mmCIF file of N, CA and C in Angstrom:
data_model
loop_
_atom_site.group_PDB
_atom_site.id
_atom_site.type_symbol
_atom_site.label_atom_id
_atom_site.label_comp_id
_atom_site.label_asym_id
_atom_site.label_seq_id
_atom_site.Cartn_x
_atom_site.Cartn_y
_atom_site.Cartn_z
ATOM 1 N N UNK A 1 0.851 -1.174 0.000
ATOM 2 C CA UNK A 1 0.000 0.000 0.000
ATOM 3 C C UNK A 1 0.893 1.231 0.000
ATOM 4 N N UNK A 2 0.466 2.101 -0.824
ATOM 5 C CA UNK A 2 1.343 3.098 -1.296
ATOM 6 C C UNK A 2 1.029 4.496 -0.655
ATOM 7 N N UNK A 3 1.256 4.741 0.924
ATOM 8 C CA UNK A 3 0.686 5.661 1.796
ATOM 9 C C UNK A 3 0.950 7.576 0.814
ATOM 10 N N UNK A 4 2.010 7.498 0.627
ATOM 11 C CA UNK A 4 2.583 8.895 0.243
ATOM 12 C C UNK A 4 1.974 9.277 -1.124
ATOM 13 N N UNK A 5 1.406 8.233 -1.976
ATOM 14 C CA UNK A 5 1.241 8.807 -3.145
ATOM 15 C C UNK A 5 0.027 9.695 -3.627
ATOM 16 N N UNK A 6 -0.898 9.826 -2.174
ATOM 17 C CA UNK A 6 -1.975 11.201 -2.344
ATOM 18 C C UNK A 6 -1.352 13.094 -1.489
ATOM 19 N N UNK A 7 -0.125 12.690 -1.198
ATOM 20 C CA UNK A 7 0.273 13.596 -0.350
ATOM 21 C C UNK A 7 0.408 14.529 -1.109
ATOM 22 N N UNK A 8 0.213 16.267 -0.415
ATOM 23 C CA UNK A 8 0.250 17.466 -1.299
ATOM 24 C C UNK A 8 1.143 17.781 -0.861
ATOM 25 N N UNK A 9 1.788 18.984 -1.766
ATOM 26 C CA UNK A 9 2.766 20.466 -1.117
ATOM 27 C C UNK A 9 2.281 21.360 -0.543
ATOM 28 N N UNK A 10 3.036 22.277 0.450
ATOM 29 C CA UNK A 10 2.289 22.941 1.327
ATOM 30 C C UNK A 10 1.693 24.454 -0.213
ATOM 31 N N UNK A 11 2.060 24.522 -1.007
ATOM 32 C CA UNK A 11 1.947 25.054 -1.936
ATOM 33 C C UNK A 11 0.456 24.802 -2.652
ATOM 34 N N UNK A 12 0.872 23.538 -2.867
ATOM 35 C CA UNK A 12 -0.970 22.638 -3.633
ATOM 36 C C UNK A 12 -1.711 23.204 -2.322
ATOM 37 N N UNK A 13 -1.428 23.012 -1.075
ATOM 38 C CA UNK A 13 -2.487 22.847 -0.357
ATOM 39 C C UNK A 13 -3.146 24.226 -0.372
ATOM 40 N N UNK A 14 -2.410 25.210 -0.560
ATOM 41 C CA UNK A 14 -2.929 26.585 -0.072
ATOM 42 C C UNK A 14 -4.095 27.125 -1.421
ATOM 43 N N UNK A 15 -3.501 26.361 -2.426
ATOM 44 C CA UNK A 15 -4.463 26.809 -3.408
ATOM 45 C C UNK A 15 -5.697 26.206 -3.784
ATOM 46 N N UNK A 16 -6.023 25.032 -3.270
ATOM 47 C CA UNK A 16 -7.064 24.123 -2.972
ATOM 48 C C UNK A 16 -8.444 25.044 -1.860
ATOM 49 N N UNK A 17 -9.571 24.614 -2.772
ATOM 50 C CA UNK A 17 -10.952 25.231 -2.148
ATOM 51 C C UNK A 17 -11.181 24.697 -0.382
ATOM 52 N N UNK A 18 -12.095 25.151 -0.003
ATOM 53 C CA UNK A 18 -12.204 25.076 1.382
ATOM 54 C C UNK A 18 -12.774 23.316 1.223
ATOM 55 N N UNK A 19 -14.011 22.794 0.129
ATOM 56 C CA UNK A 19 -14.825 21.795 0.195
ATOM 57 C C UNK A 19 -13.250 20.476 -0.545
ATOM 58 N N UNK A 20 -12.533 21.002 -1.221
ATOM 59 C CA UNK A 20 -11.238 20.441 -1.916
ATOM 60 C C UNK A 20 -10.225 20.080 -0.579
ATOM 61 N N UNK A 21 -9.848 20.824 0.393
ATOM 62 C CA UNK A 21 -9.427 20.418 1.661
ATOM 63 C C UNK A 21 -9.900 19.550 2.281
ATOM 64 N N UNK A 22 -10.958 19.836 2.178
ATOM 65 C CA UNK A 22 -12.232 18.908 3.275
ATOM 66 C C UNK A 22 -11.907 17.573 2.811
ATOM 67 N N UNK A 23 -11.590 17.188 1.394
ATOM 68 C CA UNK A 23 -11.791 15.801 0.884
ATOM 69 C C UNK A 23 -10.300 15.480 1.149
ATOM 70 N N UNK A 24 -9.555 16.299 0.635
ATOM 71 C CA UNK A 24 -8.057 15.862 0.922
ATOM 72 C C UNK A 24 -7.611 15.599 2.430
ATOM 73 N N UNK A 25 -8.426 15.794 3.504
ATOM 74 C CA UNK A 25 -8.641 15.669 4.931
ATOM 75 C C UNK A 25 -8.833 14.126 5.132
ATOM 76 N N UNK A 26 -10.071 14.116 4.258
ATOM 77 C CA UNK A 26 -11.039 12.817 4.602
ATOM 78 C C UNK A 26 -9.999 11.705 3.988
ATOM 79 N N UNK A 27 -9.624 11.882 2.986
ATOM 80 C CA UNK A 27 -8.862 11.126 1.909
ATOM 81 C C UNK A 27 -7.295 10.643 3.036
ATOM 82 N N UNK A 28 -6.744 11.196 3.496
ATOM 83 C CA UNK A 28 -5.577 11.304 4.097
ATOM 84 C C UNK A 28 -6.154 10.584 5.674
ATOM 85 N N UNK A 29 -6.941 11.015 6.224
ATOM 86 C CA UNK A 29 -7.518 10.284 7.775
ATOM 87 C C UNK A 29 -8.298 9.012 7.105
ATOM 88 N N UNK A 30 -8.347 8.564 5.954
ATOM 89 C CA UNK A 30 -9.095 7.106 5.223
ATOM 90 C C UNK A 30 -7.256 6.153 5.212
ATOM 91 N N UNK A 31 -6.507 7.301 5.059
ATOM 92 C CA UNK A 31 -5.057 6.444 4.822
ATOM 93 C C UNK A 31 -4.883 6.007 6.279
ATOM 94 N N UNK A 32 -4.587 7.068 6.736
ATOM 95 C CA UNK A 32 -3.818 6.671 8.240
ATOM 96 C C UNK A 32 -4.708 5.841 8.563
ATOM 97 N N UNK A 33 -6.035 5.970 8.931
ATOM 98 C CA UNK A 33 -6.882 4.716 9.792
ATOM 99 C C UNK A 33 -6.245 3.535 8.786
ATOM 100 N N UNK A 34 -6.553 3.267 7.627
ATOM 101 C CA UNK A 34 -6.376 2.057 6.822
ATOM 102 C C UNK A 34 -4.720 1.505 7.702
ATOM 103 N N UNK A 35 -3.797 2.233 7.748
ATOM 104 C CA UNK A 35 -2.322 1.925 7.997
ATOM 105 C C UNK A 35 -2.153 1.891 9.470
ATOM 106 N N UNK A 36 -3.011 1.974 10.278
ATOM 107 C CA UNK A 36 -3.158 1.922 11.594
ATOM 108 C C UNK A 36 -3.792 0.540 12.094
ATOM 109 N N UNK A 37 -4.816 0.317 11.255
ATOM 110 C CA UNK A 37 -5.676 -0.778 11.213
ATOM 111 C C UNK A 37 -4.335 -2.546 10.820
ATOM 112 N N UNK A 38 -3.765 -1.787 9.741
ATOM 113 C CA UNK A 38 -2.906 -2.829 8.969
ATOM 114 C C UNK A 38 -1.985 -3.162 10.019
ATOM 115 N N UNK A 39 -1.212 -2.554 10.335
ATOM 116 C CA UNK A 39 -0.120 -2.437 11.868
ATOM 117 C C UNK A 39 -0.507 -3.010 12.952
ATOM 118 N N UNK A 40 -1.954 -3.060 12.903
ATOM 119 C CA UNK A 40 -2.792 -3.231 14.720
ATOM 120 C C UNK A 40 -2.669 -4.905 14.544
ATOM 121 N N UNK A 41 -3.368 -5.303 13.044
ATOM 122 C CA UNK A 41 -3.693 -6.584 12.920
ATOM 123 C C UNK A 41 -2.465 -7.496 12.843
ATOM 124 N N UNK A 42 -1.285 -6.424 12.345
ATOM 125 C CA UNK A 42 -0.206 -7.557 12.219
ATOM 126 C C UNK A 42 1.080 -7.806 13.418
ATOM 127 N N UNK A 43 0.717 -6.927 14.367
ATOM 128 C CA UNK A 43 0.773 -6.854 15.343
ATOM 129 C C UNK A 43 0.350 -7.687 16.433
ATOM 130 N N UNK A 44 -1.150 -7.975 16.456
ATOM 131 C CA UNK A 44 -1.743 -8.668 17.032
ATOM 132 C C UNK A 44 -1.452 -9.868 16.559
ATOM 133 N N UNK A 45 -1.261 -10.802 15.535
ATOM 134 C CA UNK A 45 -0.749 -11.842 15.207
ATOM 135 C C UNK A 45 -0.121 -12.426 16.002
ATOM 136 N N UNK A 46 1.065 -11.428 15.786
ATOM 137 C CA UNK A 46 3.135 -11.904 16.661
ATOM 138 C C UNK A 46 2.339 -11.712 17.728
ATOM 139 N N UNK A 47 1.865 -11.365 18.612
ATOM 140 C CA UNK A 47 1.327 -11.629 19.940
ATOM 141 C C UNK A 47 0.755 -12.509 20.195
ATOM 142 N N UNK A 48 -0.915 -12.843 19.493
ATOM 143 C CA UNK A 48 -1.370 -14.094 19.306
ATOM 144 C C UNK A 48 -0.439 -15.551 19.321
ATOM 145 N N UNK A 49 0.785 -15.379 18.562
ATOM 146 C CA UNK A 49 1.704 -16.591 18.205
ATOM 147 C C UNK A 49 2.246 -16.826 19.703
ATOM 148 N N UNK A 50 2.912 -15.711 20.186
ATOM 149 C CA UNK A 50 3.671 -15.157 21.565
ATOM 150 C C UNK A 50 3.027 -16.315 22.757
ATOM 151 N N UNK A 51 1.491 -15.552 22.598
ATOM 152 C CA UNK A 51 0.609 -16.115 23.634
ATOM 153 C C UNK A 51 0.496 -17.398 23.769
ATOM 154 N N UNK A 52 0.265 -17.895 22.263
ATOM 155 C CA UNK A 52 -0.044 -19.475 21.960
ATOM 156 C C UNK A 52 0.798 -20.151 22.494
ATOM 157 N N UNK A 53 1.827 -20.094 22.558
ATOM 158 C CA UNK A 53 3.463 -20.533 22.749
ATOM 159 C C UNK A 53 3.436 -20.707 24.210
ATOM 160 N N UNK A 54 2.871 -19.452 24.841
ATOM 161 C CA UNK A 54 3.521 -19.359 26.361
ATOM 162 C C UNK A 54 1.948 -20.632 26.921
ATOM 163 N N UNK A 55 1.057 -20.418 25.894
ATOM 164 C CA UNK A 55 -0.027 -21.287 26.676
ATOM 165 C C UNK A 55 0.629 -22.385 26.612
ATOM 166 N N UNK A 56 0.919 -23.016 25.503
ATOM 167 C CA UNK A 56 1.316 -24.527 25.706
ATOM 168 C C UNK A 56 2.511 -24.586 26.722
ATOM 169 N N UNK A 57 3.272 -23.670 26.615
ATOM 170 C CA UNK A 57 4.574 -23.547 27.894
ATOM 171 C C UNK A 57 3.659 -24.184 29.085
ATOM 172 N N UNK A 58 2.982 -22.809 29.844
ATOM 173 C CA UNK A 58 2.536 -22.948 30.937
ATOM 174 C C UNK A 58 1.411 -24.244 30.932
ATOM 175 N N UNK A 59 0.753 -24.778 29.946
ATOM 176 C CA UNK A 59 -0.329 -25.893 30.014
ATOM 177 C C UNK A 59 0.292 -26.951 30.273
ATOM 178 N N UNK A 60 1.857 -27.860 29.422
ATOM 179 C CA UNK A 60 2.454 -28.506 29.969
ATOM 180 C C UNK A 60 2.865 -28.525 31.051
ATOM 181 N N UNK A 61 3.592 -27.408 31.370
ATOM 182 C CA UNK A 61 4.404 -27.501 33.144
ATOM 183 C C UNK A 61 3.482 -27.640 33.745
ATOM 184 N N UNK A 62 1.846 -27.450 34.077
ATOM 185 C CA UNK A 62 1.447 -27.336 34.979
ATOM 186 C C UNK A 62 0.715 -29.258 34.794
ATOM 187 N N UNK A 63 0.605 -29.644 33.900
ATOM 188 C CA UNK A 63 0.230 -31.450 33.687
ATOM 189 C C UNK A 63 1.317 -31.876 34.305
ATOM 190 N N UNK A 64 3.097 -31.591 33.896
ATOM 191 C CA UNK A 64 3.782 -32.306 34.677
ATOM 192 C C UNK A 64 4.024 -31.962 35.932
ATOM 193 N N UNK A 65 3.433 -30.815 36.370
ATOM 194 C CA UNK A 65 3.767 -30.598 37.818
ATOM 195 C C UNK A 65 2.672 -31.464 38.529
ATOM 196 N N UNK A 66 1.463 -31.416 38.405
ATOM 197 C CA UNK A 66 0.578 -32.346 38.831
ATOM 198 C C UNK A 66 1.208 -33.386 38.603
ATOM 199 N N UNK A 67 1.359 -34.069 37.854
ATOM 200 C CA UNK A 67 2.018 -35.487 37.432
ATOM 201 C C UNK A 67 2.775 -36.020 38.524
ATOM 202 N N UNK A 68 4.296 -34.786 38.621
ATOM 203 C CA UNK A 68 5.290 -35.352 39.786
ATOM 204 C C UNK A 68 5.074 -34.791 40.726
ATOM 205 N N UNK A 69 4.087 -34.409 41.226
ATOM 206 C CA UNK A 69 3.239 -33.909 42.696
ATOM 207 C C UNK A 69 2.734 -35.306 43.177
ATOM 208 N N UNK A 70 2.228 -35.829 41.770
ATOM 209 C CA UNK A 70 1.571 -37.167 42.432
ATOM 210 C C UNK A 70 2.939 -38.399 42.286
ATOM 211 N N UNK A 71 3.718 -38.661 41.896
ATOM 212 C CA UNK A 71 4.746 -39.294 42.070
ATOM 213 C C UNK A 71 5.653 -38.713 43.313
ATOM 214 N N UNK A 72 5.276 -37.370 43.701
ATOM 215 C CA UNK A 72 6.366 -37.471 44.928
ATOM 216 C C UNK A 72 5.431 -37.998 46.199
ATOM 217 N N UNK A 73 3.945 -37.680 46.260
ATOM 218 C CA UNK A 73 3.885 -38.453 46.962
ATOM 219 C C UNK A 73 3.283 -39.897 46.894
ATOM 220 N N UNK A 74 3.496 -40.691 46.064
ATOM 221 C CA UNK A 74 3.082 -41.959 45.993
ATOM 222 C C UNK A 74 5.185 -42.418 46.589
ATOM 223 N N UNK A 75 5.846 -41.424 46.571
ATOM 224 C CA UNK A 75 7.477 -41.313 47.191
ATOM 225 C C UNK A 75 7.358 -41.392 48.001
ATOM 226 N N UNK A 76 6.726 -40.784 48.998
ATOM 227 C CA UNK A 76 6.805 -40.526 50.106
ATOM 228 C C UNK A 76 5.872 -41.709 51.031
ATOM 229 N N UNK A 77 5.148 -42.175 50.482
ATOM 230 C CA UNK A 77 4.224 -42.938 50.812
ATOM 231 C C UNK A 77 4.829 -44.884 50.454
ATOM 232 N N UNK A 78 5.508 -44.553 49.972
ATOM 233 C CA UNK A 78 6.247 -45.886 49.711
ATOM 234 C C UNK A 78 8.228 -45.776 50.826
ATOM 235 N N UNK A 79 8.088 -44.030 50.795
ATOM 236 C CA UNK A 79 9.390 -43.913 51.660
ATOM 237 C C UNK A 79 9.009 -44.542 53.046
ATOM 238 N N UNK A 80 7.951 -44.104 53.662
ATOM 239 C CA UNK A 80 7.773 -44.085 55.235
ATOM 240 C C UNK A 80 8.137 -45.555 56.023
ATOM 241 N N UNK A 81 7.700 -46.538 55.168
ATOM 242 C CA UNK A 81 8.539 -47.762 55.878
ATOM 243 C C UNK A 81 9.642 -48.240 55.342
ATOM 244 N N UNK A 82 10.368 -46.793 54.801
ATOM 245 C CA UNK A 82 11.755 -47.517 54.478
ATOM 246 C C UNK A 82 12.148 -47.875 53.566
ATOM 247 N N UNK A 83 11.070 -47.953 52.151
ATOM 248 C CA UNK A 83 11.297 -49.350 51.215
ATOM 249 C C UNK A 83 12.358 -48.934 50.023
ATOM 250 N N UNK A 84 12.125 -49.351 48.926
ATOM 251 C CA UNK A 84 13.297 -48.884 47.654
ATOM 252 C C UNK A 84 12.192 -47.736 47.107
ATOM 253 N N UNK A 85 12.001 -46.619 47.349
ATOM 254 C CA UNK A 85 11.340 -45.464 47.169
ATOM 255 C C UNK A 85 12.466 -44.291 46.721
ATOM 256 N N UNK A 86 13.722 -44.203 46.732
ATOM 257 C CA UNK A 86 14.303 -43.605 46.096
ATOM 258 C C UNK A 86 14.366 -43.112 44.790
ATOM 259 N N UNK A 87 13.879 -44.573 43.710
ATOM 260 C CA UNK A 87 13.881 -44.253 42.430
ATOM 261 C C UNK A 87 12.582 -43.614 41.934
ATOM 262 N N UNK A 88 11.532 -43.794 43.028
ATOM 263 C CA UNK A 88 10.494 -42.962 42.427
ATOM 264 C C UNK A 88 10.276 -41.431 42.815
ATOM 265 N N UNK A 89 11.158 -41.089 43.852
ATOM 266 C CA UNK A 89 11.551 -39.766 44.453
ATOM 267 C C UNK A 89 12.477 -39.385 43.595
ATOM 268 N N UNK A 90 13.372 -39.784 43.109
ATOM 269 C CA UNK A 90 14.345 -39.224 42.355
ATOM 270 C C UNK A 90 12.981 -38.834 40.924
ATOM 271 N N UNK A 91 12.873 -39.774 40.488
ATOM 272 C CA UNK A 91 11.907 -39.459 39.382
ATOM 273 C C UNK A 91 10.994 -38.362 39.292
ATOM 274 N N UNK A 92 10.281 -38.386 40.521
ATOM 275 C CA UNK A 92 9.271 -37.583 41.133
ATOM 276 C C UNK A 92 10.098 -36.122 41.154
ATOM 277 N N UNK A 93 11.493 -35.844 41.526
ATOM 278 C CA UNK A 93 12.061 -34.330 41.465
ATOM 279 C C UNK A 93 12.700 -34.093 40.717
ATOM 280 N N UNK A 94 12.845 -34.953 39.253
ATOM 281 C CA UNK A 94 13.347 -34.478 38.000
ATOM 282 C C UNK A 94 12.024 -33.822 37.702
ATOM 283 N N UNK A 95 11.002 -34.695 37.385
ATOM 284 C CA UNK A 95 9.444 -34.017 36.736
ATOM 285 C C UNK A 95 9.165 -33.009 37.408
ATOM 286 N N UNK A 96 9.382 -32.703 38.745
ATOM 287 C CA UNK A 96 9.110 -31.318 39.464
ATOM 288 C C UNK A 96 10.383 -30.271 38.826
ATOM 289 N N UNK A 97 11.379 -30.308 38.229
ATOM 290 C CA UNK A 97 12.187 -29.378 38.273
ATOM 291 C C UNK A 97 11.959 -29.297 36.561
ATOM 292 N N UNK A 98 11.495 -29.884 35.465
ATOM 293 C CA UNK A 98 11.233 -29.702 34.338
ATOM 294 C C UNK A 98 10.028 -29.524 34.255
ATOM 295 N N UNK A 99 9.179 -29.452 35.216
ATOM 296 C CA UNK A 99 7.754 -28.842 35.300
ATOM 297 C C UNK A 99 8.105 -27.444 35.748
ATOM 298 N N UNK A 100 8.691 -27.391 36.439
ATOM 299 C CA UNK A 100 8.913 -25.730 36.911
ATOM 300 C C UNK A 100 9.651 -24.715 36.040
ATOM 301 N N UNK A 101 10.812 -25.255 34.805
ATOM 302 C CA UNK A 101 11.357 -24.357 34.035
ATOM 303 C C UNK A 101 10.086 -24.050 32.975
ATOM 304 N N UNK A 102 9.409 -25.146 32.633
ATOM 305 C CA UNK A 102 8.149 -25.030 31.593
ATOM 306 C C UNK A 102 7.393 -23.760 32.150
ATOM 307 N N UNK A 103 7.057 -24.068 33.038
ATOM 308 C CA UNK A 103 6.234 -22.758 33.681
ATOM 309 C C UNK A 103 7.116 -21.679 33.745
ATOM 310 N N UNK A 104 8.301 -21.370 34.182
ATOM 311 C CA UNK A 104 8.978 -19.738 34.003
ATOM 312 C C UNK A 104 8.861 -19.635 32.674
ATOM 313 N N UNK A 105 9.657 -20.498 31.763
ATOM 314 C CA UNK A 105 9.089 -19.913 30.118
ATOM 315 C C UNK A 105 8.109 -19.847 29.650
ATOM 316 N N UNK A 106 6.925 -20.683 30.251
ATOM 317 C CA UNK A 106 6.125 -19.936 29.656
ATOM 318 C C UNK A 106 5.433 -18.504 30.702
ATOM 319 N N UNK A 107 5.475 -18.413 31.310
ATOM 320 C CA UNK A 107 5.114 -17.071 32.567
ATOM 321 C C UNK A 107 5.916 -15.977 31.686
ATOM 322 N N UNK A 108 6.819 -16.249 31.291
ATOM 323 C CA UNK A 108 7.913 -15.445 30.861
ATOM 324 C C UNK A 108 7.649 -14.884 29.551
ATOM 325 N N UNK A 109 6.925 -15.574 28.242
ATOM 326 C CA UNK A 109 6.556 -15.449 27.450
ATOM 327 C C UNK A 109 4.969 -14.573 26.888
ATOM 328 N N UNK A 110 4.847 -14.927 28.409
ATOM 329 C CA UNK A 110 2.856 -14.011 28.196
ATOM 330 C C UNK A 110 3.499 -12.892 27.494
ATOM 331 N N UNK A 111 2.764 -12.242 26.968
ATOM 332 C CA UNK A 111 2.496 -10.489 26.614
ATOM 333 C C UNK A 111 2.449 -9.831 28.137
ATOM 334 N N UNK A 112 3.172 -8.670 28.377
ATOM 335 C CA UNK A 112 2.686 -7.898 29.497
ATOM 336 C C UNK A 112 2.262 -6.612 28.899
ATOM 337 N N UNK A 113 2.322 -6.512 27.962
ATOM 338 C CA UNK A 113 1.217 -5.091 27.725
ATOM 339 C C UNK A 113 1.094 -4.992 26.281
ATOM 340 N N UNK A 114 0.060 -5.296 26.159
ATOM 341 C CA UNK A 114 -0.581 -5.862 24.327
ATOM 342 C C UNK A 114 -0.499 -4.635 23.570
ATOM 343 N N UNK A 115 -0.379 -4.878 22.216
ATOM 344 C CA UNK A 115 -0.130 -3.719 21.319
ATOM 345 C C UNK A 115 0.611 -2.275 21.442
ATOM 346 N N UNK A 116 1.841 -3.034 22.339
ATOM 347 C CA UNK A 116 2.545 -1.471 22.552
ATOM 348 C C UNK A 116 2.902 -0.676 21.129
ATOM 349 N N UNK A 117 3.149 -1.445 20.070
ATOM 350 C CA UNK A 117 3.716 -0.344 18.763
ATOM 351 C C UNK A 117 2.446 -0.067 18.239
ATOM 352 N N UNK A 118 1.268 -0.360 18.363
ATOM 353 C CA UNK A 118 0.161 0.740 17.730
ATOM 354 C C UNK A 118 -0.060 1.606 19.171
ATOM 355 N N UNK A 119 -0.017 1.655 20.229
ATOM 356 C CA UNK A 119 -0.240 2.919 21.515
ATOM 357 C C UNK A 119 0.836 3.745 21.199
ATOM 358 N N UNK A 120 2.156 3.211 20.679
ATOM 359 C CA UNK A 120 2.677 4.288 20.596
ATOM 360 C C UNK A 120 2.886 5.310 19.115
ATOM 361 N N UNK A 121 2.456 4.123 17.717
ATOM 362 C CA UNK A 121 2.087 5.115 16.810
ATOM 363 C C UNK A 121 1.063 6.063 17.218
ATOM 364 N N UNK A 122 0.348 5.955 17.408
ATOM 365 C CA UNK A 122 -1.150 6.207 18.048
ATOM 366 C C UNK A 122 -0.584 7.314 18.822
ATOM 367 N N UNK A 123 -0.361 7.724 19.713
ATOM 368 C CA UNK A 123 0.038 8.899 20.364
ATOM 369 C C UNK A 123 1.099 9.462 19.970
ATOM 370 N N UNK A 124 2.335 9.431 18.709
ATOM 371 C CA UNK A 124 2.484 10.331 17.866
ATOM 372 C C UNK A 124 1.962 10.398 17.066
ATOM 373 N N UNK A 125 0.918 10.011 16.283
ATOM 374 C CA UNK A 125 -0.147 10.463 15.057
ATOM 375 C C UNK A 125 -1.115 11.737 15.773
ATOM 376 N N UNK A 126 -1.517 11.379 16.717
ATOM 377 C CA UNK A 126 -2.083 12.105 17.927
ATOM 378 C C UNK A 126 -1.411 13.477 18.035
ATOM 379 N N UNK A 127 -0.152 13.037 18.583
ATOM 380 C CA UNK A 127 0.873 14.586 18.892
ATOM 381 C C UNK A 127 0.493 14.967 17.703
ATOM 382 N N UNK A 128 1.451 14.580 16.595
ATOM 383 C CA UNK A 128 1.075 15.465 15.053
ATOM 384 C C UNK A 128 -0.066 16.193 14.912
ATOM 385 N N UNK A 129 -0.869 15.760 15.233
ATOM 386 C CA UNK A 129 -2.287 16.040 14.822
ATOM 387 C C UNK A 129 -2.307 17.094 15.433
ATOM 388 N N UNK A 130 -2.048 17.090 16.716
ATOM 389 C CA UNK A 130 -2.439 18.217 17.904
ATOM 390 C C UNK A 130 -1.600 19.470 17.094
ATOM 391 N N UNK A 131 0.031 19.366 16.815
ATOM 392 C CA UNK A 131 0.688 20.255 16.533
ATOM 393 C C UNK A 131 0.463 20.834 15.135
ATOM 394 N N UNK A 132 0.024 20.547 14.500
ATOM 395 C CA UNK A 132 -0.318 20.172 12.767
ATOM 396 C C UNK A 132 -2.012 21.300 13.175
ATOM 397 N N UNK A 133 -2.486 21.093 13.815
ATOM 398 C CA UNK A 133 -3.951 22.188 14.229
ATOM 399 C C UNK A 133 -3.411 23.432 15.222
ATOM 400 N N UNK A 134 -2.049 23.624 15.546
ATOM 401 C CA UNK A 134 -1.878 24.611 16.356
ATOM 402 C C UNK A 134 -1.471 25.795 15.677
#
């Protein structure tokens, strides 16, 4: 999409009718929304993907943390009189410690504040605007 190719000179502009502005207004705020819109959506994507990612992160770690929650104590419960319960405790705190990195990456991966590059086009299109009417 070819944003610049309706743009005037400050020259064109001055000689243009009051109802001829008006359209070249409308025409130019039809661009930016269109290129604001385009940015928002592709934006939101790589986040969407981001998110997806950290869900399955955090959805696994938290199956294997249940998992070796219940192997440590079916450990502990086979430890108390003593028996060969080691190998299922050992087992039981590998799955707890690869359940727990799953969960920081994915915790780690959420979005913490969605669509920061359209808030911040968005409030210099904004500034412009403000300074551009002063």
């Amino acid at each position: 999409m070819d944003l610049e190719s309706e743009r005037l000179e400050r020259s064109q502009l001055e000689t243009l009718s009051t109802p001829e502005l008006i359209r070249h207004a409308l025409s130019e705020t039809r661009l930016l929304v269109k290129a604001e819109v385009m940015h928002a959506k592709k934006e939101l994507k790589q986040e969407l993907q981001a998110a997806k990612l950290a869900g399955i992160f955090l959805g696994a770690g938290a199956v294997l943390a249940l998992t070796s929650l219940a192997v440590l104590f079916v450990a502990l419960g086979l430890a108390l009189p003593l028996g060969d319960a080691v190998g299922v405790l050992i087992v039981g705190a590998v799955l707890l410690a690869v359940a727990g990195l799953l969960l920081f990456l994915g915790a780690k991966r959420v979005p913490k504040k969605p669509l920061v590059h359209t808030q911040e086009r968005l409030k210099t299109d904004l500034q412009l605007t403000r300074e551009t009417l002063q």
